[in-house]
Amino acid sequence: MALSEHEQRMFDAIEQALFEDDPKFASSVNVQRLRRRRPVLAIVLALVGLVALVGGAIVATLVLPVAGIPLAVVGFIAMVAGVSLLVYGTPGGKGTVENHSGNKKVPSPLTSRMEERFKRRFDE
């Protein structure tokens, strides 16, 4: 769920105040590193889920169905979580990307496209 303009302004003000009050914390937070880490984590999670799904299917058919089925279910859930993390980002994320100035935030292209399609469907 996206924040309203008022909520976004309040959030930005709180964030700015935090960075002014604790510059050491502000320097330790590296947003670019976190953004680079998310796709890697999502791909690894999806691959681990795929391996667990296939391994669970093999264990369920060859060895012990009681152990294989839960492993396959956990693998499937991990795959879905990895792909959704890659596509949609983290839960509760704002769906925005920083502008070149670093201060102003604009909606990401994926979020804008999805919102536009959603509005078009309900307008018809």
Coordinates of C-alpha atoms in Angstrom, one line a residue:
M1 CA 0.0 0.0 0.0
A2 CA 1.5 3.3 -1.0
L3 CA 1.9 6.2 1.4
S4 CA -0.1 9.4 0.9
E5 CA 1.7 12.6 0.1
H6 CA 1.3 13.8 3.7
E7 CA 2.6 10.5 5.1
Q8 CA 5.5 10.6 2.7
R9 CA 6.4 14.1 3.7
M10 CA 6.2 13.2 7.4
F11 CA 8.4 10.1 6.8
D12 CA 11.0 12.1 4.9
A13 CA 11.0 14.7 7.7
I14 CA 11.5 12.0 10.3
E15 CA 14.3 10.4 8.2
Q16 CA 16.0 13.7 7.7
A17 CA 15.8 14.5 11.5
L18 CA 17.3 11.1 12.3
F19 CA 20.2 11.7 9.9
E20 CA 20.8 15.1 11.4
D21 CA 20.7 13.8 15.0
D22 CA 22.9 10.8 14.4
P23 CA 25.4 11.4 11.5
K24 CA 27.3 8.3 12.4
F25 CA 24.3 6.1 11.8
A26 CA 23.6 8.0 8.6
S27 CA 27.1 7.3 7.3
S28 CA 26.8 3.6 8.2
V29 CA 23.6 3.1 6.2
N30 CA 24.5 2.4 2.5
V31 CA 21.3 2.3 0.5
Q32 CA 23.0 1.5 -2.8
R33 CA 24.6 -1.6 -1.2
L34 CA 21.2 -2.8 0.0
R35 CA 19.7 -2.3 -3.4
R36 CA 22.5 -4.3 -5.0
R37 CA 22.1 -7.1 -2.4
R38 CA 18.3 -7.6 -2.9
P39 CA 18.3 -9.1 -6.4
V40 CA 21.2 -11.4 -5.4
L41 CA 19.4 -12.6 -2.3
A42 CA 16.2 -13.1 -4.3
I43 CA 17.9 -15.2 -7.0
V44 CA 19.7 -17.3 -4.3
L45 CA 16.5 -17.8 -2.4
A46 CA 14.7 -18.9 -5.6
L47 CA 17.5 -21.3 -6.5
V48 CA 17.6 -22.8 -3.0
G49 CA 13.8 -23.2 -3.2
L50 CA 14.1 -25.0 -6.6
V51 CA 16.7 -27.4 -5.2
A52 CA 14.5 -28.1 -2.2
L53 CA 11.5 -28.7 -4.3
V54 CA 13.3 -31.1 -6.6
G55 CA 15.0 -32.8 -3.7
G56 CA 11.7 -33.1 -1.9
A57 CA 10.1 -34.7 -4.9
I58 CA 13.0 -37.2 -5.2
V59 CA 12.9 -38.0 -1.5
A60 CA 9.1 -38.4 -1.6
T61 CA 9.2 -40.8 -4.5
L62 CA 12.3 -42.9 -3.7
V63 CA 12.8 -42.8 0.0
L64 CA 10.2 -41.5 2.5
P65 CA 7.1 -39.5 1.5
V66 CA 6.6 -38.2 5.0
A67 CA 9.9 -36.2 4.8
G68 CA 9.8 -35.4 1.1
I69 CA 6.5 -33.7 0.8
P70 CA 7.2 -31.0 3.5
L71 CA 10.6 -30.4 2.0
A72 CA 9.0 -29.9 -1.5
V73 CA 6.4 -27.5 0.0
V74 CA 9.0 -25.5 1.8
G75 CA 11.0 -25.4 -1.5
F76 CA 8.0 -24.1 -3.4
I77 CA 7.3 -21.4 -0.8
A78 CA 11.0 -20.3 -0.9
M79 CA 10.8 -20.2 -4.7
V80 CA 7.7 -18.0 -4.7
A81 CA 9.3 -15.8 -2.0
G82 CA 12.5 -15.4 -4.0
V83 CA 10.7 -14.5 -7.2
S84 CA 8.3 -12.1 -5.5
L85 CA 11.2 -10.4 -3.8
L86 CA 12.9 -10.0 -7.1
V87 CA 9.8 -8.6 -8.8
Y88 CA 8.1 -6.6 -6.1
G89 CA 10.8 -5.9 -3.5
T90 CA 10.5 -6.2 0.2
P91 CA 7.2 -6.3 1.9
G92 CA 6.2 -2.8 3.1
G93 CA 8.5 -1.2 0.5
K94 CA 7.4 2.1 -0.9
G95 CA 8.0 1.1 -4.5
T96 CA 10.0 4.2 -5.2
V97 CA 13.5 4.9 -6.4
E98 CA 15.7 7.8 -5.6
N99 CA 16.1 10.5 -8.1
H100 CA 19.6 11.6 -9.2
S101 CA 19.5 14.4 -6.6
G102 CA 19.2 11.7 -3.9
N103 CA 16.4 13.7 -2.1
K104 CA 13.3 13.5 -4.2
K105 CA 11.7 10.1 -4.7
V106 CA 9.7 9.2 -7.8
P107 CA 7.7 6.0 -8.4
S108 CA 9.6 3.2 -10.0
P109 CA 8.7 2.2 -13.6
L110 CA 7.3 -1.2 -12.5
T111 CA 5.1 0.4 -9.8
S112 CA 3.8 3.0 -12.2
R113 CA 3.0 0.5 -14.8
M114 CA 1.2 -1.8 -12.4
E115 CA -0.8 1.1 -10.9
E116 CA -1.8 2.3 -14.4
R117 CA -3.0 -1.2 -15.4
F118 CA -4.9 -1.6 -12.2
K119 CA -6.7 1.8 -12.7
R120 CA -7.4 1.0 -16.4
R121 CA -9.1 -2.3 -15.4
F122 CA -11.5 -0.7 -13.0
D123 CA -12.2 2.3 -15.2
E124 CA -13.6 0.0 -18.0

